[in-house]
Structures are given as C-alpha cells and as structure tokens.
Short mmCIF file of C-alpha atoms in Angstrom, two decimals:
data_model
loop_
_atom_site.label_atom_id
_atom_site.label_comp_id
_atom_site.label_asym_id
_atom_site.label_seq_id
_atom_site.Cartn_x
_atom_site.Cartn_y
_atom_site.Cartn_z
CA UNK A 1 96.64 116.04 80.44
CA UNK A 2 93.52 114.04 81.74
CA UNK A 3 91.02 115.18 78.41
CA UNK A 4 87.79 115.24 80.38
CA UNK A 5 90.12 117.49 83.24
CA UNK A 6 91.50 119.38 80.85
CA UNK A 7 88.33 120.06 78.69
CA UNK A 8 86.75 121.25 82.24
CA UNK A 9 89.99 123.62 82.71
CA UNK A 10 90.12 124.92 79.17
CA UNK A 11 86.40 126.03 79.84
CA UNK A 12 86.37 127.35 83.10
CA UNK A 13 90.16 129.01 82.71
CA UNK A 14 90.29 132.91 82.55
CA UNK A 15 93.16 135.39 83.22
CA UNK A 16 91.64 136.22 86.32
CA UNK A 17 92.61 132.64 87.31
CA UNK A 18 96.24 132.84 86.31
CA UNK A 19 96.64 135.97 88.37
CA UNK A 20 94.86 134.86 91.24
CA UNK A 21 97.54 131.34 91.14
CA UNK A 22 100.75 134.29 90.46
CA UNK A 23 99.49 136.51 93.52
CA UNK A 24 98.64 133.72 95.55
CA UNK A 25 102.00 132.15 94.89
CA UNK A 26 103.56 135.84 95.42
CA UNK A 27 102.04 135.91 98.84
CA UNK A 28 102.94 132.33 100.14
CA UNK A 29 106.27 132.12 98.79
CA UNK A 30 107.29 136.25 99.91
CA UNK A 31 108.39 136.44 96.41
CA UNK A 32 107.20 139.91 94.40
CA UNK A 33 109.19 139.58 91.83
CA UNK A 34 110.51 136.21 90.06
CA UNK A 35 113.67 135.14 88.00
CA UNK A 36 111.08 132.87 86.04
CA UNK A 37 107.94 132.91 84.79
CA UNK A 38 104.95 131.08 86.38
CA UNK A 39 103.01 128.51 83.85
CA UNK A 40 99.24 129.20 82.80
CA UNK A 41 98.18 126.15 83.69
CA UNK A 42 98.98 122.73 85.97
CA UNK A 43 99.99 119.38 84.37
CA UNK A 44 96.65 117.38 85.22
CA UNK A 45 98.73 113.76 84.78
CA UNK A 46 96.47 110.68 83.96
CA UNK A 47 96.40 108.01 86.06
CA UNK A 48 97.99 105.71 83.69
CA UNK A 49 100.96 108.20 82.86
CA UNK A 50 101.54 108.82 86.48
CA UNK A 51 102.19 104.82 86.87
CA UNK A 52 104.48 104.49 83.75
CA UNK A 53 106.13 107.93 85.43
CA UNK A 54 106.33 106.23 88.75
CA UNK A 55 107.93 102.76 87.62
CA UNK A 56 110.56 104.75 84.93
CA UNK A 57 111.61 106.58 87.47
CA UNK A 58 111.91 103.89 90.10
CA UNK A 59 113.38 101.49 87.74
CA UNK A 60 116.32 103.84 86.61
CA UNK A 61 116.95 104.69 89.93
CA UNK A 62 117.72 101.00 90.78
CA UNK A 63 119.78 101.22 87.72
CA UNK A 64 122.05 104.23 88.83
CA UNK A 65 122.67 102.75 92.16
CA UNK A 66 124.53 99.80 90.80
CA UNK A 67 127.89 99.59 92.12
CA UNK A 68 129.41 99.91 89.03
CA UNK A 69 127.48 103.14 87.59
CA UNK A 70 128.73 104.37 91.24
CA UNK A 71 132.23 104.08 90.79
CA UNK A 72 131.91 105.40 87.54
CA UNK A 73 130.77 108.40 88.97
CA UNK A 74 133.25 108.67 92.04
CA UNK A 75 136.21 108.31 89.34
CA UNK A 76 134.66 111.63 87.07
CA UNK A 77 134.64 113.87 90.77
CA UNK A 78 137.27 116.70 90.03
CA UNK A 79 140.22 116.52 92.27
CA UNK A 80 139.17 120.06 93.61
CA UNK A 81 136.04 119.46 94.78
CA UNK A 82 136.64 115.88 96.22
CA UNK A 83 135.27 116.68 99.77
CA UNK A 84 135.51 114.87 102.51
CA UNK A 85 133.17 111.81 104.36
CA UNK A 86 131.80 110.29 100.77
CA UNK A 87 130.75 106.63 101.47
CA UNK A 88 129.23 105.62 98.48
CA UNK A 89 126.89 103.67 101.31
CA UNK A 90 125.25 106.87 102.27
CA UNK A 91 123.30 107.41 98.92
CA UNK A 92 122.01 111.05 98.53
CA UNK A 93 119.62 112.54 100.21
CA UNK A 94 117.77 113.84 97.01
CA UNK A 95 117.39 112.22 93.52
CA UNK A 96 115.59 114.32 90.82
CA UNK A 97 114.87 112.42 87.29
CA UNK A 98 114.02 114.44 84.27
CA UNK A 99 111.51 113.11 81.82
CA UNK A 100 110.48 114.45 78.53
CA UNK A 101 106.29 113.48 78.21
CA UNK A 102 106.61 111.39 74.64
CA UNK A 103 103.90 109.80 72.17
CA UNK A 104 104.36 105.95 72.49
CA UNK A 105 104.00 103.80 68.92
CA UNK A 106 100.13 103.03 70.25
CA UNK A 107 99.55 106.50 70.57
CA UNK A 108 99.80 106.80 74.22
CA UNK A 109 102.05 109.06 76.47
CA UNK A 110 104.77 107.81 78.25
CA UNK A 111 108.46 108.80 79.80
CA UNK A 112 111.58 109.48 78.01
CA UNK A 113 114.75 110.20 79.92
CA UNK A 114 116.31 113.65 79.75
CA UNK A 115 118.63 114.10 82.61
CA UNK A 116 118.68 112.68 86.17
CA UNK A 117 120.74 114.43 89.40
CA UNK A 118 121.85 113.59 92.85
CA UNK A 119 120.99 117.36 94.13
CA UNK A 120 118.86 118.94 95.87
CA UNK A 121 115.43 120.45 93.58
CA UNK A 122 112.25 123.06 94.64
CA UNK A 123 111.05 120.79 97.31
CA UNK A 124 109.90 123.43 99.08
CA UNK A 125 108.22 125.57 96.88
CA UNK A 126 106.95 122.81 94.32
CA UNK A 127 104.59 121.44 97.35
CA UNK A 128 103.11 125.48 97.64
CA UNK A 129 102.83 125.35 93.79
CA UNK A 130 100.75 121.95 94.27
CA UNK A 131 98.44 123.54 96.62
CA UNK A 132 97.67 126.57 95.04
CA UNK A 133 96.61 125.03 91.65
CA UNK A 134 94.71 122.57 93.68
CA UNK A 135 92.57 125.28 94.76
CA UNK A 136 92.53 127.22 91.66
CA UNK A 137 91.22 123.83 90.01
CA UNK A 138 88.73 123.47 92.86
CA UNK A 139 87.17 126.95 92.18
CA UNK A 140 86.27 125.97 88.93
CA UNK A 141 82.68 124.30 88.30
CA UNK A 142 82.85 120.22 87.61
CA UNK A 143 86.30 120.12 88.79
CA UNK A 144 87.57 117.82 91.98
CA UNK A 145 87.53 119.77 95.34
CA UNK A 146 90.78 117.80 96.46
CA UNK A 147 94.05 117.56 94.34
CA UNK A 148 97.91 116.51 95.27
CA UNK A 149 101.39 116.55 93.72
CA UNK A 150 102.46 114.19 96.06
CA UNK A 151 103.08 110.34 95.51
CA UNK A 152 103.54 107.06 97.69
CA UNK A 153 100.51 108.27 99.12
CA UNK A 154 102.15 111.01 101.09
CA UNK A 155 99.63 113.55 103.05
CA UNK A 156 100.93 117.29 103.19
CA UNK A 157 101.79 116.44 107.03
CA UNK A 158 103.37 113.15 105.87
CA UNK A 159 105.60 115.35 103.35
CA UNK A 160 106.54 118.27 105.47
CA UNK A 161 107.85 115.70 108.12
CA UNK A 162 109.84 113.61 105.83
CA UNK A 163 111.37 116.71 104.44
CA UNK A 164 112.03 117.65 107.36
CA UNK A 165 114.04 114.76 108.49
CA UNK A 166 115.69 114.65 105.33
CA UNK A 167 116.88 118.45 105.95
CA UNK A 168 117.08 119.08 109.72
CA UNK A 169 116.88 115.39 111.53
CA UNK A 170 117.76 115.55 114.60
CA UNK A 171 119.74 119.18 114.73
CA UNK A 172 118.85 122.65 116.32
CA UNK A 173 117.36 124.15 113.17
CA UNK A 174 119.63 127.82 114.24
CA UNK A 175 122.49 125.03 113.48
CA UNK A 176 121.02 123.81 110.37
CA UNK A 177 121.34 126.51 107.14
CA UNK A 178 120.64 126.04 103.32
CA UNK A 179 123.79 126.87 101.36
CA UNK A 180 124.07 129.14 98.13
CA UNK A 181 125.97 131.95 96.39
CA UNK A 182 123.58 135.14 96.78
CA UNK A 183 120.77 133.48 97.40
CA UNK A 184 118.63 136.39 96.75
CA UNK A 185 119.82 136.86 93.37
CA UNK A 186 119.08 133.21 92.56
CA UNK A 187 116.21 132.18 90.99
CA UNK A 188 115.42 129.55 92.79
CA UNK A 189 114.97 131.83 95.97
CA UNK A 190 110.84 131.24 95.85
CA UNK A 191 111.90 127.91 97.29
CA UNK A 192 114.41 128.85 99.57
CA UNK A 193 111.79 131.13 101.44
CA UNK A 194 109.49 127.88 101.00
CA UNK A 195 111.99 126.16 103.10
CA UNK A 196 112.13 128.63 105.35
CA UNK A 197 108.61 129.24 106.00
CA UNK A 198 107.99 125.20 105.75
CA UNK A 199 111.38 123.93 107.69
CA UNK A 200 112.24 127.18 109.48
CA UNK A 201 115.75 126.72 107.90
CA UNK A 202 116.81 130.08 106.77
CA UNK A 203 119.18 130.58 103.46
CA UNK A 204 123.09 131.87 103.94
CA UNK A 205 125.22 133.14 101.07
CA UNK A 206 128.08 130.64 101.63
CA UNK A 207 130.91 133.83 100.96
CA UNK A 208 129.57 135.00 104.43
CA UNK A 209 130.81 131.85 106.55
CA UNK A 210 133.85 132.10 108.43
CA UNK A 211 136.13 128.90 109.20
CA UNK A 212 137.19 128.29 112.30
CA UNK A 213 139.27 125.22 112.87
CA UNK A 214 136.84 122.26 111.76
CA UNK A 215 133.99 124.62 112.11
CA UNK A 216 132.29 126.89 109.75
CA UNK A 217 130.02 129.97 111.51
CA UNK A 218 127.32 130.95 109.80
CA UNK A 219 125.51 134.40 110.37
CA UNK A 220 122.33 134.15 112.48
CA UNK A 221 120.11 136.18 114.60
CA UNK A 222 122.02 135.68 117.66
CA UNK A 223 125.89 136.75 115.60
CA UNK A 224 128.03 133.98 113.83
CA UNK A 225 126.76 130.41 114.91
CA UNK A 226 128.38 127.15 114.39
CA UNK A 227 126.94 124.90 111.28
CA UNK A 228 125.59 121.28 111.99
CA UNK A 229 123.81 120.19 108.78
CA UNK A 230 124.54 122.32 105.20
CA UNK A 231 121.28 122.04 103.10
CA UNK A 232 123.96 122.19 100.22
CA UNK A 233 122.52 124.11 96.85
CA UNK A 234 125.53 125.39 95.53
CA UNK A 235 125.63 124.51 91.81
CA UNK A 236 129.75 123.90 90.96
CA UNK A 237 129.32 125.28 87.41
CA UNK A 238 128.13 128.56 88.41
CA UNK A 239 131.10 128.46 91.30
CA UNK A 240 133.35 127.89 88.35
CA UNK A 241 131.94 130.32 86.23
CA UNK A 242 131.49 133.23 88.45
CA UNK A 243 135.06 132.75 89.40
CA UNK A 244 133.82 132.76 93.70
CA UNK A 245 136.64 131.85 96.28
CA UNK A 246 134.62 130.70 99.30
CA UNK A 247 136.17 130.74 102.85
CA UNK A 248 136.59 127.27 103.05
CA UNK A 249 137.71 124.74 100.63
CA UNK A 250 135.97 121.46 99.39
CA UNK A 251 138.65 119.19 100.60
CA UNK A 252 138.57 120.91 103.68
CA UNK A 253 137.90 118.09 106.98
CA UNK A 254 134.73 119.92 108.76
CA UNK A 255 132.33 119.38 111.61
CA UNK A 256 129.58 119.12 109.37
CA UNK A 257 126.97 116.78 107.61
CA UNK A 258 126.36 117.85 104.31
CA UNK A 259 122.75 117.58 103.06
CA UNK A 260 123.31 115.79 100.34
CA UNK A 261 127.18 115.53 100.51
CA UNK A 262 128.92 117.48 97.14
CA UNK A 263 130.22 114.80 95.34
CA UNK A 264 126.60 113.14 94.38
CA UNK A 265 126.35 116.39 91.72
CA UNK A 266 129.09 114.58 89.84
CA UNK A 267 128.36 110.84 90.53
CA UNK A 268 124.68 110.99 89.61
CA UNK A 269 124.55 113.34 86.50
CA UNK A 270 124.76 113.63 82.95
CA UNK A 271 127.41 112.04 83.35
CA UNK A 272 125.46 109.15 84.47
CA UNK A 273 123.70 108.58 81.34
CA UNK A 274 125.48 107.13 78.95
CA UNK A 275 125.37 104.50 81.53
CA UNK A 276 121.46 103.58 81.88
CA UNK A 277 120.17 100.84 79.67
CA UNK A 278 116.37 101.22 79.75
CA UNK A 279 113.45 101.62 77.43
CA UNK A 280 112.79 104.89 78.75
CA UNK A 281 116.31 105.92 77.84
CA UNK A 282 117.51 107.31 74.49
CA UNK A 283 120.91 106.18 73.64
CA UNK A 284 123.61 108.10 75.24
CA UNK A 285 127.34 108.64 74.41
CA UNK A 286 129.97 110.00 75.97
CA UNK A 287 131.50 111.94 72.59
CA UNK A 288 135.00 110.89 73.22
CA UNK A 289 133.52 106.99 72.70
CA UNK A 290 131.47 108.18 69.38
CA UNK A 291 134.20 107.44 66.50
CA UNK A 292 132.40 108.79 63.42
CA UNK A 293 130.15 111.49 63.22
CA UNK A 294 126.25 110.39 62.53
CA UNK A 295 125.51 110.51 59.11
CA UNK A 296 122.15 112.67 60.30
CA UNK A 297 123.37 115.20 63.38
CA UNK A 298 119.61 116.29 63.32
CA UNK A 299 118.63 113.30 65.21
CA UNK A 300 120.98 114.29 68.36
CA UNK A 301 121.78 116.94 70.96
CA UNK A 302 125.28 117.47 72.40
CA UNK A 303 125.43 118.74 75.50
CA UNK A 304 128.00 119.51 78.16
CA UNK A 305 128.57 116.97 80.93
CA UNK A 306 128.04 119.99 83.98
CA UNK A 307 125.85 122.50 83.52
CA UNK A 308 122.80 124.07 85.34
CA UNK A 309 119.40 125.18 83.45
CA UNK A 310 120.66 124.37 79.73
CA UNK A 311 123.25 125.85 79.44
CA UNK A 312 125.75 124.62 76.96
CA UNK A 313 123.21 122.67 75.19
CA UNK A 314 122.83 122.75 71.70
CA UNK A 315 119.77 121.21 70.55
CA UNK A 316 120.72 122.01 66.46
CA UNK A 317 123.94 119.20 66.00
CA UNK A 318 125.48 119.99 63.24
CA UNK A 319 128.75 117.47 61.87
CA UNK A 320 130.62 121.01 62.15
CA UNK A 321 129.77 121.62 65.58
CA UNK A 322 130.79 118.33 67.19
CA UNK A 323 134.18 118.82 65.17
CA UNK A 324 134.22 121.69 67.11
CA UNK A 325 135.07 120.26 70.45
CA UNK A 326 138.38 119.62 70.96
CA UNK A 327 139.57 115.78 71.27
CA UNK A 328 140.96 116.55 74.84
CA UNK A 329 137.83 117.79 76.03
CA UNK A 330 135.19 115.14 74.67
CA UNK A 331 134.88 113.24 77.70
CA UNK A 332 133.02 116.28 79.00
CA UNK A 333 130.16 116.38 76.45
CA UNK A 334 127.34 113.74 75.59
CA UNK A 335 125.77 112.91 72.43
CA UNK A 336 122.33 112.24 73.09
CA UNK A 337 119.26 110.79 70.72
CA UNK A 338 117.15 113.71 70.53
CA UNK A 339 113.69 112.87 71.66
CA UNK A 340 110.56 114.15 70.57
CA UNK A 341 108.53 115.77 72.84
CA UNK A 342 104.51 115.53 72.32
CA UNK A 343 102.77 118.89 72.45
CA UNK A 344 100.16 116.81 74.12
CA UNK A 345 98.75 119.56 76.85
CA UNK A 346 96.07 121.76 74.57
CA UNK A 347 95.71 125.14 76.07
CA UNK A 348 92.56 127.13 75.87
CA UNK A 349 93.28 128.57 73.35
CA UNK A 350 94.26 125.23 71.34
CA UNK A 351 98.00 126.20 71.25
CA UNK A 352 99.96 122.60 71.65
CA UNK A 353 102.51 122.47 74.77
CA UNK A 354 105.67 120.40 75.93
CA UNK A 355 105.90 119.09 79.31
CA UNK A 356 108.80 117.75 81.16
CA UNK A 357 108.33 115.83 84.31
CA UNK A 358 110.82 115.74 87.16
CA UNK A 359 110.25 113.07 89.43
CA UNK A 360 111.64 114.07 92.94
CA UNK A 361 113.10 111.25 95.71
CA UNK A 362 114.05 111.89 99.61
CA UNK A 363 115.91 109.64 101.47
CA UNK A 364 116.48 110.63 105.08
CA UNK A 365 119.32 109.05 107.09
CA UNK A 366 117.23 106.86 109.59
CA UNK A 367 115.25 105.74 105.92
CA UNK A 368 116.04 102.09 104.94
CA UNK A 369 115.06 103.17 101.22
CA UNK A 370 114.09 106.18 98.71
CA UNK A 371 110.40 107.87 98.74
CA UNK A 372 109.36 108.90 95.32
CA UNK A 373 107.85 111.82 97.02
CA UNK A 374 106.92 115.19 94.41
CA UNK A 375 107.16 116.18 90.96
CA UNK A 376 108.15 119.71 89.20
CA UNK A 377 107.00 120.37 85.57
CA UNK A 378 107.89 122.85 82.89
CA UNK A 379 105.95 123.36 79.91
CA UNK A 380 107.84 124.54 76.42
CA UNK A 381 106.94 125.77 73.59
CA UNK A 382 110.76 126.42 72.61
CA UNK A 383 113.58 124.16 71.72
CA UNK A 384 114.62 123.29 74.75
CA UNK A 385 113.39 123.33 78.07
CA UNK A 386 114.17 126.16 80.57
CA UNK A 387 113.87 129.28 81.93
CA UNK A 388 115.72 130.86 79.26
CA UNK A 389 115.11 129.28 76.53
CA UNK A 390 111.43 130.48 76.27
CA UNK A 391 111.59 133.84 76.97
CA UNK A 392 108.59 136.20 75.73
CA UNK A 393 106.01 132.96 75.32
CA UNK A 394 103.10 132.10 76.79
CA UNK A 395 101.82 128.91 78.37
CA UNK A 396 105.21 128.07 79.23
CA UNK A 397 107.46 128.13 82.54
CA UNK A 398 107.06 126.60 85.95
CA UNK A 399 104.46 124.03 86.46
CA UNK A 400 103.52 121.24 88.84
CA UNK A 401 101.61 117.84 87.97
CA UNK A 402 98.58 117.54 89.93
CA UNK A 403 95.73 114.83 89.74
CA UNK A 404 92.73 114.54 91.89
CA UNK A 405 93.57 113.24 96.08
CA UNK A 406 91.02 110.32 96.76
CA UNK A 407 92.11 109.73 100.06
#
C-alpha cells in the first residue's frame, strides 16, 4: 500500500468506517447477508506497482494467446463439454489474471503469477466495491476526494458502457440472461444483482430453461422467453461435483451467443500455466512431466488442474502426497513453485497482510483488442487465498485496489 496513504488510513480508520463500507455495500448490492466476508480495508496500489501490475498482466496475456498455448488448450477441452461455435479467432470475452503481491530482490513489490482464466469475474460488483471505498477514503481527513479501480483511463460511464457491450451488445436485454446453478445460493450473487442493477440483465438458474428445438426459454416477467446472449457463469467443477443434469447439453447446436463461449474455462486455465515463460511466472509443471520428486516438496504447491475457489489445493507438498496421485491422473494436477507472498499491507493495528491482485480484461465483439479494465483483491492472512481458507480472521476477505483519480 501507498505508505503516506496508508499511514493517513491507519489513522483516520475506525470500526465505524468498516460498517459504514459493509452497509453501504449491503444497500447497493441488495445483499443482507454474504457467502464471504468483506475486507477491513482497500488495497491503496502505488503508482509504480500498478505499472509493473499493468505490463505483467498485459505481457502474459500476449503470451497465452499464442497459437500454440491455444491449441494446447482446445486439445485438454473434455469431450462432454465440447460445445458448439468455438473459433479460436473469437478470443474470450473476459480474461482475469491472478497475481500474488511479492518482495522483489531490491526490496520493492512486484507481480507473481498465481492463476489466470478465460471466465467471466465480479465485474459488476468489484466497480460498486471501488466506489464505496473511494468515498469511505474521501471521508477521512488528508485523504484524496477522488479515487478509481479502473485502468486504461476508463471513467465509470466509460466502464458501464464497455461492459455493457461486452454483455448485452446489440440484443433486447429481456433476451439477454446471466447463467448459473442457484444463483441465489452462490456466493458470488452480490455481483449478479450488480449486473442487474448496472446492465439490467437479470440472473436465471440454468435447471429452469427449457429447450426447444435450437432454442433455450428462459423464465422472465412476461413467461418463458427465448435466449439471445448467455452471460455464461457456470463453473464445470461444481456441475461435476454437484452431480446437475441441465436441460440441454453442451454439445447441443443452439440459437445462442455465449458470453464468453464454455470452452475458454479449459483453454485459458491452470492448465495454461505450465505453458507461460515470464519473469513474473514461477515455474510450472504439469505432474505427469515431473519425473522425480523434488528433493524439498516445501518449496511447491500441487494443485488440481479445474477447480473453483481453492479447492483441491494443497499448499503443504509433501513427497508422500504427490505419490499419492495416481499415474493415470497426473495430467490433471500442477506442480507449482510456491511463491512467497509479502505481508506488505500494515493494518492499524500493525498486523501484516497478503494481497492478491486480479487483473480483469473485456473484450467486446466489435473491439479490435483487450481493455485491461478493473481489478479484484483479497487479502490473507491464511495459507492460501480464499474465501474458505480464512475463516474466523480479520483483515482478510474481499478487497478492491484503489489509487487516487487525477482526471
């Protein structure tokens, strides 16, 4: 965190703050009671880490849209969920790269690269987030008045509308829905009512569509209407898990433009990784391609090649746990250099805390190239990062990086 920002916020913070930012968020997001806890405090990102942030990201993007790292992808889609109208031409809509906030040799913070996705993220509710720490930061004496998530020197306005192409584009936004199992049991629902209240897209349980032909029907407020655009956030390992048979399948040919289309949750994914060749990156194997165990397992994490908020990972690699995994199924894990996060954001009350950074792209159809356009942040105190892997601590959850707007 900026030290002369953060000395300001460590002064003027008070728990009357953090529960103004929780009810505030509350009210904007129609969300009384969340599936994950709301951070203490805002990532106030130097200028000079927001750059090295910026170029990582944009530089491992290039990276992962190499024809080859493509087809790597394509060939690791299961047969089952092969849908339909890929053209490795039409890149995602949505690219969301994970960085861990690291001390560099000079003492300095830069990016290190945790996981990277070609799926949809909280676009919706990350920009409320923004806002409302922007004017908690702004109540507080000697801080800016103006702050912003947003990059490329987007304006709110500027944002909204290039979500909003990326989401709707052209369609009847009755024709246009966003995609989930339960949505209201997720907890990622604050955003989906984001996107509601922001797009006017609502959120459909996808076991309540009904197939007709080519079409799928989704419930509206006029009965079943026909689906042009699917705002897809169904995550496939949860589908797996939870055992759901939807009324359609993914190989089905539909009347529909998926928003981003399925497959890109395979092609750009952990799976991805062992793939990326940067300074940023730490050295990635798939496990099936790692012929002796490392003489010190303490220096890795192994973790599954599909999996949603953690899940599966084991950040304590033992030579008895990768022995574990059976031969036929080591193409589906990674061995990963563990990286060591800097508790380098000092809470008031001097308590050292993890960020990670996830750098958010849109790319609507008319666009000629990807907007580096938001971030989303969690701060750790645990192992690992997510939701539940820091249960019952504070000045920890879900974040947003903020610096001050000059424009």
């Amino acid at each position: 965190m900026d030290s002369n920002l953060r000395d300001i916020f460590n002064a003027g913070y008070s728990e009357a703050l953090y529960r103004r930012v929780c009810t505030l968020m509350e009210q904007r997001l129609d969300e009384p009671s969340y599936g994950f806890r709301i951070a203490e405090m805002p990532f106030i990102v130097p200028d000079d880490l927001r750059q090295r942030l910026a170029t990582a990201a944009r530089e491992i993007l290039a990276i992962i849209r190499k024809p080859g790292v493509v087809a790597a992808g394509v060939a690791a889609v299961p047969e089952r969920y092969r849908v339909p109208g890929l053209s490795v031409d039409q890149e995602p809509h949505f690219v969301a790269i994970d960085f861990a906030i690291a001390r560099e040799r000079d003492g300095s913070l830069g990016p290190r690269l945790i996981e990277l996705q070609g799926f949809p993220s909280l676009y919706g509710m990350q920009l409320i987030q923004g806002e409302i720490w922007g004017e908690a930061l702004a109540s507080i004496p000697g801080m800016p008045k103006h702050w912003t998530p947003l990059f490329s020197g987007l304006t709110r306005d500027a944002y909204v509308e290039l979500l909003r192409r990326t989401v709707v584009a052209g369609a009847p936004v009755d024709e246009v829905v966003l995609l989930d199992l339960h949505p209201e049991e997720q907890k990622t629902r604050p955003d989906f009512h984001a996107t509601r209240r922001l797009l006017g897209v609502r959120s459909v349980d996808a076991a309540t569509l009904v197939k007709d032909g080519r079409r799928l029907l989704a419930p509206g407020d006029n009965g079943m209407t026909p689906i042009r655009r699917i705002y897809n956030r169904i995550v496939f390992d949860e589908l797996e898990r939870k055992g759901v048979r939807l009324p359609f399948d993914w190989r089905d040919e539909l009347d529909v433009t998926w928003v981003c289309h399925p497959d890109w949750y395979w092609i750009w994914s952990k799976h991805t990784l062992p793939h990326i060749d940067h300074p940023c990156a730490p050295r990635t194997r798939y496990l099936s391609d790692v012929e002796s165990t490392p003489r010190d397992c303490s220096r890795f994490i192994l973790k599954p090649l599909f999996s949603f908020a953690g899940t599966g990972v084991n950040p304590d690699v033992t030579s008895e746990a990768i022995d574990a995994v059976p031969r036929a199924e080591r193409s589906q894990w990674i061995l990963q250099e563990k990286v060591d996060y800097a508790p380098a954001l000092l809470a008031p009350d001097g308590t050292g805390v993890k960020a990670e950074i996830r750098m958010m792209f849109l790319k609507p159809e008319d666009a000629a190239d990807y907007t580096l356009a938001i971030n989303l942040v969690r701060l750790s105190r645990g192992k690992i990062h997510g939701v539940d892997h820091n249960k019952g601590l504070d000045w920890v959850g879900s974040s947003v990086g903020v610096w001050p707007d000059t424009a």
